[in-house]
Amino acid sequence: MIRRSPLLLRLRDLALALPLAYAALALHAHYGRAGALPTSAGYLAVIAASLLLGLRAGLLTVAALSLGAMLRAPHPGPSELALFALLGAALAWLVADVGERRRSEKRRRADLIEQRLRAETEQRALLDHLPKMVWIAEPDGSIRYHNRFWYEYTGLSGREDWRAIVHPDDLQRGLSAWKQAMERAEPLNVELRFRRGADDAYRWHVVKGVPIADETGRVRCWYGASTDIEDQKRALETLAAANERISRFLAVLSHELRNPLAGIASACALMNRADADQTQRRQALATIARQGQHLRRMVDDLLDISRVTQGKVELRRGPVELVRLLAEVLQDNRAAAGHAGVRLEPLPALPPCWVDGDRARLRQVFDNLVSNAIKAGGAGQRVRVELARDGNEAVVWVIDQGQGFDDDQRRRIFEPFVQSAGWQSRGLGLGLSIVQSIVELHRGRVSAHSDGPGKGARFAVRLPLALAPPAPHEADGPLRRATRSASVLIVEDEADIAESLRTLLALEGYDVAVAEDADAALSASRARPFDVVLCDLELHESQPGQRSGYLVASALQELVRPPYLIAYSGYGQAADREQSALAGFQAHLVKPATLEEIVAAIEEGLQQRRRPVDARQGAPLAAG
C-alpha cells in the first residue's frame, strides 16, 4: 500500500475546496440573496461531493455553502472570491491536519500494541524455558500466570489453587508471609515445601516475589519465582552434621591422647623413684610400652582415614589363609578380653580357607572387629568368631553379647567420627569406617546386625574366595645378623629420639654416632665412613645454610663409598616414600618404628652392601 505524504494530501484538499467555494458563490448569485439556496440543492451538492470525492469533500461542500449564504453582495467580486478561496483553503488544511493526526495516532497505537504483544510473547517463551517455577499475581494476590515448568513440576492442570501443593505444616506460614508482603508492598521471601507431581514427594523451595508499581506508586502486579532448594538444604544439613561429628571427634581425640600420656607420665614418675623395686619398674616399662602402642594405633588410624578419604590406600595382595589369620587375631586379643572379664571363644578346627588380599590390612579389619566386640561386652559375656563358605565367598562373623544398637545407629555405624554408647563408646570413632574401606578395596562387603539395644551385635565380612590354594612354599627366614661392629650414623634433631636410638642400637652391638643437623652429618661422614645412615627427613634449620634430610642423602651419595641410607620420618604416605627413594634413600621407616623394624632395616642394608655392586642396582627397599 502506497502512503501519500501529508503535504500532498493537503494540496489535494485545497484543490477540492476552491471549486466548491466557487460553486457556492455562483449559487448565491443565481438566487440573488444570501440564505435563499433551496434545501434540496444543498443536499444534492453535499451528497454528490461525498459520493464522488469522499466524506472530507462533503464536509468542505457544507462549509462552502454556509460561507456563500453569508455573502451579502449579489455579484461577488475578486476580493470576495479571494476571501472565500482563502477561507476554504484554511478550512481544508485544518480538516486534513486533524485527520492525519488521527491516522498517525491510530498507527502509533497499533504499533505499540504489536510491540507489546511481541514482548509478551517473547517474555512468555523465556519464562516457559526457565528451570524454576515463575508466577505473576494480581495486586490482590490472585495468580494471573504460571510458566510451563510450574505445571510440569506440580502436575497441576491450571484449575487447582497453588495452596494444594503446599505442605500442610507450611501452609499457614506461607499465607501469613504472602499477606504481610501484600499489605506492606514489600518483597516476599519465604521457604515452603511443595509437593512434586512426579513422585508426590515434598521438597523445599524458596519463594520470592517483588511488587511492580506504576508511576503513582500503586502496585500493578507481582512477579515471583519458586526455586527448589531441597538438595542445598540436605547438603547444608550434612555439612552441619559432619562439623558436629568432627567437633565431637576432636574432643574425643583430646581425651584419648591424654589417657595414654597420663599412663606414660605416671610410669616414668614411678621409674624415677629410688624406692621402686624391679617388679614395679618392669610394670612401669610394660605400661609405657602398652600405652605407646596404643598411641601408635591411634596415629595409624588417623593416617588410614586420611588415605581412605583421598583414595590412597594401597594393598599388597597375596594369598591369605583366613583360619590361621583369625587364630592370630584371637590370640592377640586374649589378654584384653581377660582383663575385661569377657570370654573369647577359640576358633574351632576348620579346613584352610584362602582369599586374595593384603594380609596386614585384613588382620587390621578383624583385629578392629574383635577389639570392638570385647569393648562392647561386659564381664561374663562371650565373644566368638565364625568362618564359613557361602558360594564363592568366605564369610567371617564376629559376634558379641554386648549392648547392641538400634536401626538409626546401624545406618550410621560405618561413618567416620561416629560414636555411640556401647558399640563404639571408646576410641576415635574411625575403626569401622576404615574396616569398611579396606573390605571394599578387597571387593568384599561388611555389614552390621543387631536385634536392638542390649541384644548384642553381629558383624559379617564377606570376601571373594581365592581361585585355588597357593602352592606350598618356604617362609622367608629371619634376616641373618651381620657383625655387630657395623657403624651407624643417626641424623636426628630431636635429642630425646636421637639419644634413645643411640642407646638401643649400641646395646644391640652397633658402633653408633649421632648428628643433630645436616652439617654435622656431613662432617661426621667425611671424617669416617659409616655403613648405615638413619636420617630424619624433616631437620629443623636453626641456622641459615643448614640442609634437610633429602639434601643430606644427595651429598652422602657423592662419597667414594656411600652408606646405606634409611629414611626415618613421621611422613609415611606413598608419595613420601617415592620422594625419599628419588632422593637416594634405599629404605623408609615410619616413626615410631619398633626396635625390631629398625634392626631389620639395618641388617638388610648391611647385607646389600656385601653384595656385588651390580646386584644392588635395583629398586630401593620400602621398609615399615
XYZ file of C-alpha atoms in Angstrom:
624
model
C 0.000 0.000 0.000
C 1.413 3.426 -1.109
C 1.182 6.058 1.618
C 0.997 9.715 0.475
C 2.746 12.475 2.345
C 0.641 14.900 4.433
C 1.638 17.812 2.165
C 0.248 16.132 -0.948
C -2.997 15.326 0.845
C -3.415 18.944 1.923
C -2.741 20.229 -1.591
C -5.388 17.864 -2.846
C -7.895 19.157 -0.294
C -7.048 22.733 -1.305
C -7.702 21.913 -4.934
C -11.074 20.477 -3.962
C -12.002 23.423 -1.767
C -11.560 26.091 -4.461
C -14.191 24.803 -6.906
C -16.572 24.087 -4.058
C -16.235 27.635 -2.785
C -16.751 28.982 -6.287
C -19.855 26.810 -6.709
C -21.322 28.223 -3.508
C -20.775 31.779 -4.753
C -22.325 31.009 -8.108
C -25.412 29.531 -6.486
C -25.733 32.604 -4.316
C -25.531 34.930 -7.316
C -28.181 32.882 -9.113
C -30.743 33.194 -6.332
C -29.958 36.819 -5.582
C -29.609 36.855 -1.796
C -27.865 35.001 0.991
C -29.653 32.097 2.529
C -32.021 31.629 -0.457
C -30.411 28.444 -1.647
C -33.046 25.654 -1.824
C -32.579 22.887 0.717
C -32.749 20.146 -1.912
C -29.957 21.721 -3.942
C -27.761 21.880 -0.818
C -28.409 18.269 -0.057
C -27.616 17.227 -3.601
C -24.365 19.166 -3.544
C -23.241 17.577 -0.276
C -24.247 14.055 -1.361
C -22.583 14.409 -4.744
C -19.362 15.676 -3.217
C -19.337 12.874 -0.636
C -20.001 10.140 -3.185
C -17.522 11.367 -5.748
C -14.714 12.665 -3.563
C -15.272 11.218 -0.099
C -16.507 12.383 3.277
C -13.933 15.125 3.533
C -15.126 16.693 0.267
C -18.719 16.539 1.504
C -17.791 18.408 4.653
C -15.996 21.031 2.616
C -19.100 21.448 0.452
C -21.204 22.151 3.514
C -18.676 24.715 4.644
C -18.645 26.360 1.233
C -22.438 26.583 1.100
C -22.546 28.134 4.532
C -19.980 30.743 3.546
C -21.867 31.504 0.349
C -25.030 32.105 2.290
C -23.237 34.682 4.430
C -22.175 36.755 1.397
C -24.283 39.942 1.003
C -23.087 41.110 -2.412
C -25.292 39.983 -5.322
C -22.335 39.589 -7.584
C -19.111 38.630 -5.812
C -16.042 40.446 -6.914
C -12.428 39.322 -6.967
C -11.918 40.248 -3.333
C -14.825 38.138 -2.207
C -13.667 35.236 -4.312
C -10.166 35.519 -2.877
C -11.585 35.656 0.644
C -13.658 32.550 0.117
C -10.768 30.752 -1.507
C -8.532 31.603 1.440
C -11.125 30.513 3.981
C -11.766 27.302 2.084
C -8.068 26.528 1.894
C -7.600 27.164 5.630
C -10.566 25.008 6.475
C -9.355 22.230 4.197
C -5.877 22.417 5.755
C -7.323 22.210 9.249
C -9.530 19.240 8.451
C -6.686 17.441 6.698
C -4.309 18.041 9.642
C -6.818 16.700 12.156
C -7.409 13.631 10.032
C -3.724 12.984 9.572
C -3.141 13.303 13.314
C -5.873 10.782 13.955
C -4.424 8.366 11.426
C -0.914 8.813 12.877
C -2.187 8.212 16.411
C -4.035 5.136 15.243
C -0.906 3.779 13.584
C 1.159 4.562 16.706
C -1.294 2.730 18.937
C -1.311 -0.220 16.579
C 2.498 -0.317 16.637
C 2.538 -0.140 20.437
C 0.021 -2.952 20.690
C 2.054 -5.036 18.263
C 5.269 -4.365 20.183
C 3.590 -5.186 23.478
C 2.187 -8.426 22.114
C 5.592 -9.350 20.696
C 7.305 -8.536 24.008
C 4.747 -10.559 25.962
C 5.184 -13.483 23.574
C 8.964 -13.375 23.937
C 8.654 -12.991 27.712
C 6.342 -15.982 27.973
C 8.700 -18.045 25.814
C 11.619 -17.093 28.067
C 9.729 -17.784 31.291
C 8.474 -21.127 29.990
C 12.045 -22.310 29.473
C 13.373 -21.271 32.898
C 14.154 -24.263 35.186
C 12.169 -22.752 38.054
C 8.536 -22.029 38.791
C 7.682 -18.466 37.731
C 4.412 -16.726 38.549
C 2.673 -13.378 38.076
C -0.009 -12.264 40.529
C -2.600 -9.506 40.613
C -2.434 -6.818 43.330
C -4.983 -8.788 45.373
C -2.790 -11.899 45.307
C -4.687 -13.934 42.743
C -2.364 -15.719 40.327
C -2.519 -14.433 36.770
C 0.164 -16.621 35.216
C 2.262 -19.736 35.860
C 5.039 -20.744 33.492
C 5.299 -24.175 31.897
C 7.770 -25.500 34.476
C 5.192 -24.917 37.207
C 2.734 -27.290 35.557
C 5.444 -29.836 34.715
C 6.767 -29.829 38.289
C 3.476 -29.801 40.175
C 1.421 -31.889 37.782
C -1.470 -29.415 38.118
C -3.693 -28.643 35.143
C -4.247 -24.948 35.850
C -7.571 -25.073 37.642
C -6.154 -26.095 41.014
C -5.022 -23.478 43.509
C -1.335 -23.258 44.441
C -2.252 -23.948 48.060
C -2.998 -27.551 47.066
C 0.695 -28.412 46.710
C 1.988 -26.716 49.882
C 2.868 -28.980 52.792
C 0.111 -28.718 55.424
C 2.638 -27.758 58.097
C 3.889 -24.845 55.960
C 0.616 -23.508 54.531
C -0.324 -21.078 57.302
C 3.201 -19.699 57.483
C 3.234 -19.188 53.719
C -0.147 -17.436 53.690
C 0.908 -15.124 56.516
C 4.106 -14.163 54.718
C 2.185 -13.516 51.464
C -0.443 -11.411 53.239
C 2.188 -9.335 55.015
C 4.083 -8.728 51.779
C 0.922 -7.521 50.014
C -0.132 -5.259 52.885
C 3.274 -3.604 53.093
C 4.048 -3.761 49.359
C 7.438 -5.264 50.213
C 9.312 -8.210 48.662
C 8.228 -11.734 49.578
C 10.837 -14.249 50.783
C 9.698 -17.484 52.411
C 10.738 -21.155 52.381
C 7.984 -23.720 51.844
C 7.702 -27.380 50.959
C 5.953 -28.063 47.639
C 4.688 -31.452 46.511
C 6.369 -32.683 43.350
C 3.898 -34.250 40.964
C 6.260 -36.937 39.649
C 6.578 -38.769 42.979
C 4.358 -36.825 45.423
C 7.469 -36.014 47.453
C 7.574 -32.718 49.338
C 10.683 -30.698 48.556
C 11.877 -27.413 49.996
C 11.551 -24.280 47.840
C 12.439 -20.656 48.401
C 9.574 -18.446 47.184
C 10.492 -14.884 46.240
C 8.279 -12.134 44.829
C 8.591 -8.406 44.122
C 5.802 -5.822 43.706
C 5.698 -3.925 40.389
C 4.312 -0.388 40.845
C 3.085 2.212 38.343
C 4.025 5.909 38.172
C 1.799 6.732 41.130
C 3.341 4.051 43.344
C 0.299 1.798 43.231
C 1.108 -1.913 42.931
C 0.193 -3.050 39.440
C 1.184 -6.721 39.793
C 3.628 -9.138 41.452
C 6.466 -11.026 39.762
C 7.830 -14.061 41.573
C 9.647 -17.380 41.320
C 9.926 -20.571 43.371
C 13.282 -22.381 43.367
C 13.881 -25.968 44.505
C 16.483 -25.878 47.316
C 16.000 -29.411 48.634
C 19.485 -30.551 47.597
C 21.093 -27.429 49.066
C 19.288 -27.905 52.393
C 20.302 -31.566 52.529
C 23.904 -30.601 51.753
C 23.887 -27.959 54.487
C 22.401 -30.419 56.965
C 25.023 -32.996 56.017
C 27.759 -30.405 56.408
C 26.412 -29.313 59.784
C 26.230 -32.929 60.946
C 29.780 -33.534 59.712
C 31.028 -30.455 61.535
C 29.312 -31.627 64.701
C 30.882 -35.076 64.367
C 34.305 -33.531 63.805
C 33.869 -31.348 66.881
C 32.950 -34.386 68.937
C 35.856 -36.274 67.398
C 38.335 -33.563 68.388
C 37.043 -33.706 71.939
C 37.370 -37.499 71.947
C 40.826 -37.267 70.352
C 41.981 -34.986 73.134
C 40.628 -37.416 75.715
C 42.082 -40.492 74.035
C 45.508 -38.900 73.667
C 45.620 -37.709 77.250
C 44.808 -41.116 78.707
C 47.901 -42.972 77.414
C 50.041 -39.899 78.002
C 48.882 -39.878 81.608
C 49.783 -43.557 81.918
C 53.214 -42.960 80.412
C 53.838 -39.959 82.684
C 52.859 -41.958 85.765
C 55.078 -44.862 84.734
C 58.014 -42.513 84.178
C 57.465 -40.961 87.609
C 57.447 -44.437 89.146
C 60.696 -45.398 87.449
C 62.346 -42.227 88.734
C 61.609 -43.138 92.351
C 64.592 -44.556 94.163
C 62.392 -46.765 96.340
C 60.750 -48.543 93.366
C 61.679 -52.231 93.170
C 62.414 -54.206 89.997
C 58.893 -55.606 89.747
C 57.390 -52.124 89.869
C 59.891 -50.891 87.311
C 59.045 -53.758 84.957
C 55.350 -52.964 85.352
C 56.061 -49.312 84.584
C 58.005 -50.292 81.471
C 55.143 -52.535 80.376
C 52.739 -49.632 80.865
C 54.909 -47.340 78.758
C 55.164 -49.946 76.002
C 51.440 -50.687 76.072
C 50.356 -47.042 76.071
C 52.919 -46.199 73.410
C 51.478 -48.944 71.224
C 48.014 -47.521 71.868
C 49.169 -44.076 70.740
C 50.733 -45.554 67.641
C 47.498 -47.352 66.791
C 45.550 -44.085 67.062
C 48.031 -42.292 64.820
C 47.808 -45.139 62.310
C 44.012 -44.832 62.347
C 44.255 -41.118 61.640
C 46.631 -41.750 58.757
C 44.428 -44.543 57.434
C 41.293 -42.398 57.411
C 43.267 -39.710 55.593
C 44.349 -42.247 52.977
C 40.791 -43.552 52.689
C 39.268 -40.122 52.086
C 41.917 -39.386 49.445
C 41.678 -42.816 47.819
C 45.347 -43.563 48.542
C 45.070 -46.862 50.411
C 47.353 -49.353 48.685
C 47.012 -53.124 49.019
C 49.888 -55.578 48.832
C 47.926 -58.541 47.575
C 48.833 -62.145 48.046
C 47.316 -65.434 49.203
C 45.941 -65.177 52.743
C 44.776 -68.170 54.783
C 41.886 -66.936 56.956
C 41.843 -69.726 59.563
C 45.412 -69.024 60.601
C 44.892 -65.250 60.415
C 41.804 -65.348 62.642
C 43.592 -67.578 65.168
C 46.378 -64.996 65.409
C 43.861 -62.180 65.907
C 42.116 -64.078 68.703
C 45.426 -64.807 70.384
C 46.458 -61.137 70.226
C 43.183 -60.039 71.866
C 43.009 -62.747 74.517
C 44.784 -60.672 77.165
C 42.466 -57.691 76.607
C 39.438 -59.982 76.832
C 40.676 -61.464 80.090
C 41.256 -58.021 81.546
C 37.654 -57.046 80.622
C 36.210 -60.290 82.001
C 35.000 -61.317 78.534
C 35.316 -64.908 77.379
C 36.920 -65.024 73.937
C 35.933 -68.383 72.465
C 38.599 -70.219 70.460
C 38.175 -70.773 66.759
C 37.000 -74.324 66.014
C 39.091 -76.629 63.828
C 38.444 -75.675 60.211
C 39.982 -76.561 56.847
C 42.150 -73.884 55.234
C 40.226 -71.041 53.604
C 42.168 -68.914 51.126
C 41.439 -65.420 49.884
C 43.452 -62.995 47.790
C 44.290 -59.868 49.749
C 46.621 -57.797 51.864
C 47.327 -59.879 54.959
C 48.256 -56.919 57.156
C 45.141 -54.988 56.168
C 42.827 -57.967 56.664
C 44.378 -58.570 60.061
C 43.653 -54.918 60.846
C 39.993 -55.472 59.882
C 39.422 -58.487 62.119
C 41.505 -57.094 64.964
C 39.298 -53.998 64.969
C 36.067 -56.014 64.959
C 37.203 -58.359 67.735
C 38.536 -55.459 69.808
C 35.215 -53.603 69.439
C 33.302 -56.733 70.438
C 35.367 -57.030 73.621
C 34.773 -53.360 74.471
C 31.022 -53.670 73.823
C 30.679 -56.685 76.088
C 30.736 -56.906 79.828
C 32.104 -59.232 82.465
C 30.857 -62.776 81.971
C 29.814 -62.269 78.351
C 31.193 -64.112 75.337
C 32.707 -63.107 72.012
C 33.106 -65.633 69.237
C 34.340 -65.652 65.651
C 32.835 -67.904 62.976
C 34.114 -68.697 59.483
C 32.046 -70.268 56.715
C 31.894 -70.553 52.944
C 28.886 -69.150 51.087
C 29.142 -69.842 47.369
C 32.218 -68.052 46.065
C 32.648 -66.044 49.252
C 34.245 -66.533 52.627
C 32.081 -65.153 55.441
C 33.571 -64.174 58.803
C 31.169 -63.416 61.663
C 32.256 -61.537 64.794
C 29.508 -61.963 67.396
C 29.209 -60.375 70.834
C 26.621 -60.219 73.616
C 27.103 -56.524 74.260
C 24.778 -53.561 74.208
C 23.899 -53.757 70.505
C 22.416 -50.815 68.611
C 19.201 -49.563 67.031
C 18.375 -49.038 63.349
C 19.473 -45.404 63.357
C 22.879 -46.357 64.747
C 23.124 -49.204 62.252
C 22.661 -46.805 59.325
C 25.482 -44.556 60.575
C 27.758 -47.125 62.139
C 30.359 -47.100 59.342
C 30.563 -43.314 59.060
C 33.823 -41.717 60.238
C 33.838 -39.918 63.602
C 30.535 -41.564 64.608
C 30.364 -42.839 68.160
C 27.580 -44.156 70.307
C 27.374 -45.601 73.778
C 28.008 -49.312 73.861
C 29.164 -50.332 70.433
C 31.851 -47.686 69.945
C 31.969 -45.642 73.087
C 35.763 -45.510 73.255
C 38.402 -44.718 70.679
C 38.355 -42.208 67.856
C 35.312 -43.481 66.003
C 37.401 -44.270 62.924
C 37.834 -48.030 63.154
C 34.629 -49.208 61.496
C 34.921 -46.650 58.710
C 38.438 -47.929 57.995
C 37.168 -51.525 58.190
C 34.529 -50.836 55.554
C 37.016 -49.133 53.237
C 39.570 -51.952 53.480
C 36.938 -54.642 52.909
C 35.563 -52.823 49.870
C 39.090 -52.489 48.457
C 39.199 -56.296 48.637
C 35.958 -56.366 46.575
C 34.118 -57.523 49.668
C 31.292 -56.317 51.898
C 30.857 -55.682 55.605
C 27.518 -55.397 57.379
C 26.276 -54.859 60.919
C 23.290 -56.550 62.549
C 21.599 -56.231 65.925
C 18.206 -57.106 67.335
C 18.226 -53.860 69.298
C 19.902 -52.197 72.264
C 21.052 -54.707 74.863
C 20.805 -57.669 72.464
C 24.347 -57.899 71.151
C 25.773 -57.306 67.694
C 26.932 -59.360 64.711
C 29.377 -58.083 62.103
C 29.757 -60.019 58.859
C 32.705 -59.673 56.470
C 32.337 -61.249 53.034
C 35.432 -61.731 50.871
C 35.846 -63.439 47.481
C 37.465 -66.847 47.790
C 40.781 -67.415 46.036
C 40.508 -69.447 42.855
C 42.975 -72.029 44.141
C 45.132 -72.538 47.250
C 48.676 -71.296 46.787
C 51.447 -73.791 46.206
C 53.385 -74.725 49.360
C 56.438 -72.586 49.835
C 59.051 -71.963 52.465
C 58.534 -68.865 54.515
C 61.309 -66.348 54.493
C 63.609 -66.907 57.446
C 64.812 -64.128 59.714
C 67.497 -61.844 58.428
C 70.973 -63.049 59.246
C 72.592 -60.560 61.539
C 75.802 -59.007 60.372
C 78.755 -58.451 62.599
C 77.904 -56.059 65.404
C 80.895 -53.884 64.650
C 78.934 -52.192 61.834
C 78.835 -48.402 62.114
C 75.551 -46.482 62.143
C 75.064 -42.710 61.976
C 71.798 -41.331 63.374
C 70.810 -37.925 61.951
C 68.040 -36.604 64.203
C 67.353 -33.114 65.556
C 65.078 -34.320 68.379
C 67.541 -35.023 71.186
C 65.298 -37.490 73.054
C 64.736 -39.607 69.959
C 68.394 -39.492 68.946
C 69.692 -40.455 72.377
C 67.223 -43.305 72.894
C 68.030 -44.736 69.448
C 71.758 -44.407 70.104
C 71.435 -46.296 73.384
C 69.236 -49.068 71.946
C 71.406 -49.653 68.891
C 74.567 -49.554 70.990
C 73.065 -52.243 73.226
C 72.473 -54.266 70.055
C 76.203 -54.080 69.404
C 76.412 -51.400 66.720
C 79.002 -48.631 66.627
C 76.671 -45.612 66.796
C 77.238 -41.895 66.270
C 74.700 -39.059 66.376
C 74.468 -35.865 64.294
C 71.843 -33.285 65.179
C 71.764 -31.440 61.848
C 72.799 -31.691 58.206
C 76.192 -30.016 58.573
C 77.164 -32.256 61.481
C 76.100 -35.329 59.499
C 78.238 -34.370 56.502
C 81.229 -33.530 58.694
C 80.987 -36.858 60.524
C 80.656 -38.791 57.250
C 83.732 -37.112 55.786
C 85.727 -37.802 58.954
C 84.949 -41.539 58.930
C 82.896 -43.903 56.761
C 79.568 -45.262 58.042
C 77.897 -48.450 56.902
C 74.331 -47.208 57.521
C 72.831 -43.743 57.976
C 69.427 -43.472 59.683
C 68.255 -39.965 58.777
C 65.215 -37.883 59.674
C 63.694 -36.133 56.655
C 62.458 -33.013 58.427
C 65.503 -31.418 60.027
C 64.935 -28.049 61.681
C 67.076 -25.276 60.211
C 68.458 -23.475 63.246
C 70.978 -21.577 61.139
C 70.956 -20.352 57.531
C 72.530 -22.800 55.145
C 71.624 -25.983 57.010
C 70.028 -28.622 54.798
C 67.164 -31.077 55.061
C 67.380 -34.862 55.083
C 66.897 -35.034 51.318
C 69.972 -32.903 50.696
C 71.925 -34.947 53.241
C 71.140 -38.070 51.215
C 72.174 -36.368 47.993
C 75.502 -35.223 49.472
C 76.314 -38.612 51.048
C 75.872 -40.351 47.704
C 78.810 -38.329 46.387
C 81.195 -40.132 48.763
C 83.587 -42.737 47.411
C 81.723 -45.483 49.274
C 78.299 -44.126 50.149
C 76.460 -45.606 53.143
C 73.169 -47.451 53.047
C 70.527 -44.734 53.554
C 67.411 -45.303 55.667
C 64.784 -42.565 55.891
C 63.266 -42.318 59.377
C 60.307 -39.943 59.326
C 56.815 -39.263 60.547
C 55.752 -38.965 56.898
C 54.674 -42.356 55.598
C 52.361 -41.793 52.645
C 53.109 -43.403 49.288
C 54.157 -40.026 47.899
C 56.593 -39.579 50.803
C 58.163 -42.962 50.120
C 58.511 -42.156 46.435
C 60.139 -38.826 47.218
C 62.627 -40.375 49.644
C 63.512 -43.046 47.076
C 64.127 -40.365 44.455
C 66.408 -38.587 46.933
C 68.522 -41.738 47.251
C 67.145 -43.454 50.351
C 67.081 -47.237 49.996
C 64.600 -47.869 52.828
C 61.855 -45.870 54.528
C 60.776 -46.365 58.150
C 57.814 -44.538 59.650
C 58.032 -43.182 63.188
C 57.615 -44.679 65.689
C 59.210 -47.847 64.294
C 59.934 -50.685 66.686
C 63.468 -51.693 67.517
C 62.925 -54.922 65.574
C 61.929 -52.965 62.466
C 64.945 -50.660 62.751
C 67.365 -53.549 63.266
C 65.814 -55.454 60.339
C 66.288 -52.443 58.051
C 69.906 -52.002 59.193
C 70.679 -55.692 58.667
C 69.095 -55.613 55.209
C 71.287 -52.649 54.358
C 74.431 -54.383 55.616
C 73.626 -57.468 53.557
C 73.116 -55.342 50.450
C 76.476 -53.634 50.995
C 78.165 -57.057 50.995
C 76.631 -57.964 47.633
C 78.356 -57.094 44.370
C 77.748 -53.524 43.277
C 75.754 -54.503 40.183
C 73.437 -56.641 42.319
C 72.495 -53.594 44.371
C 71.214 -51.530 41.486
C 67.593 -52.448 41.983
C 64.502 -50.861 43.393
C 65.032 -49.380 46.849
C 63.675 -51.268 49.824
C 60.490 -49.793 51.336
C 60.522 -50.951 54.914
C 57.918 -50.232 57.513
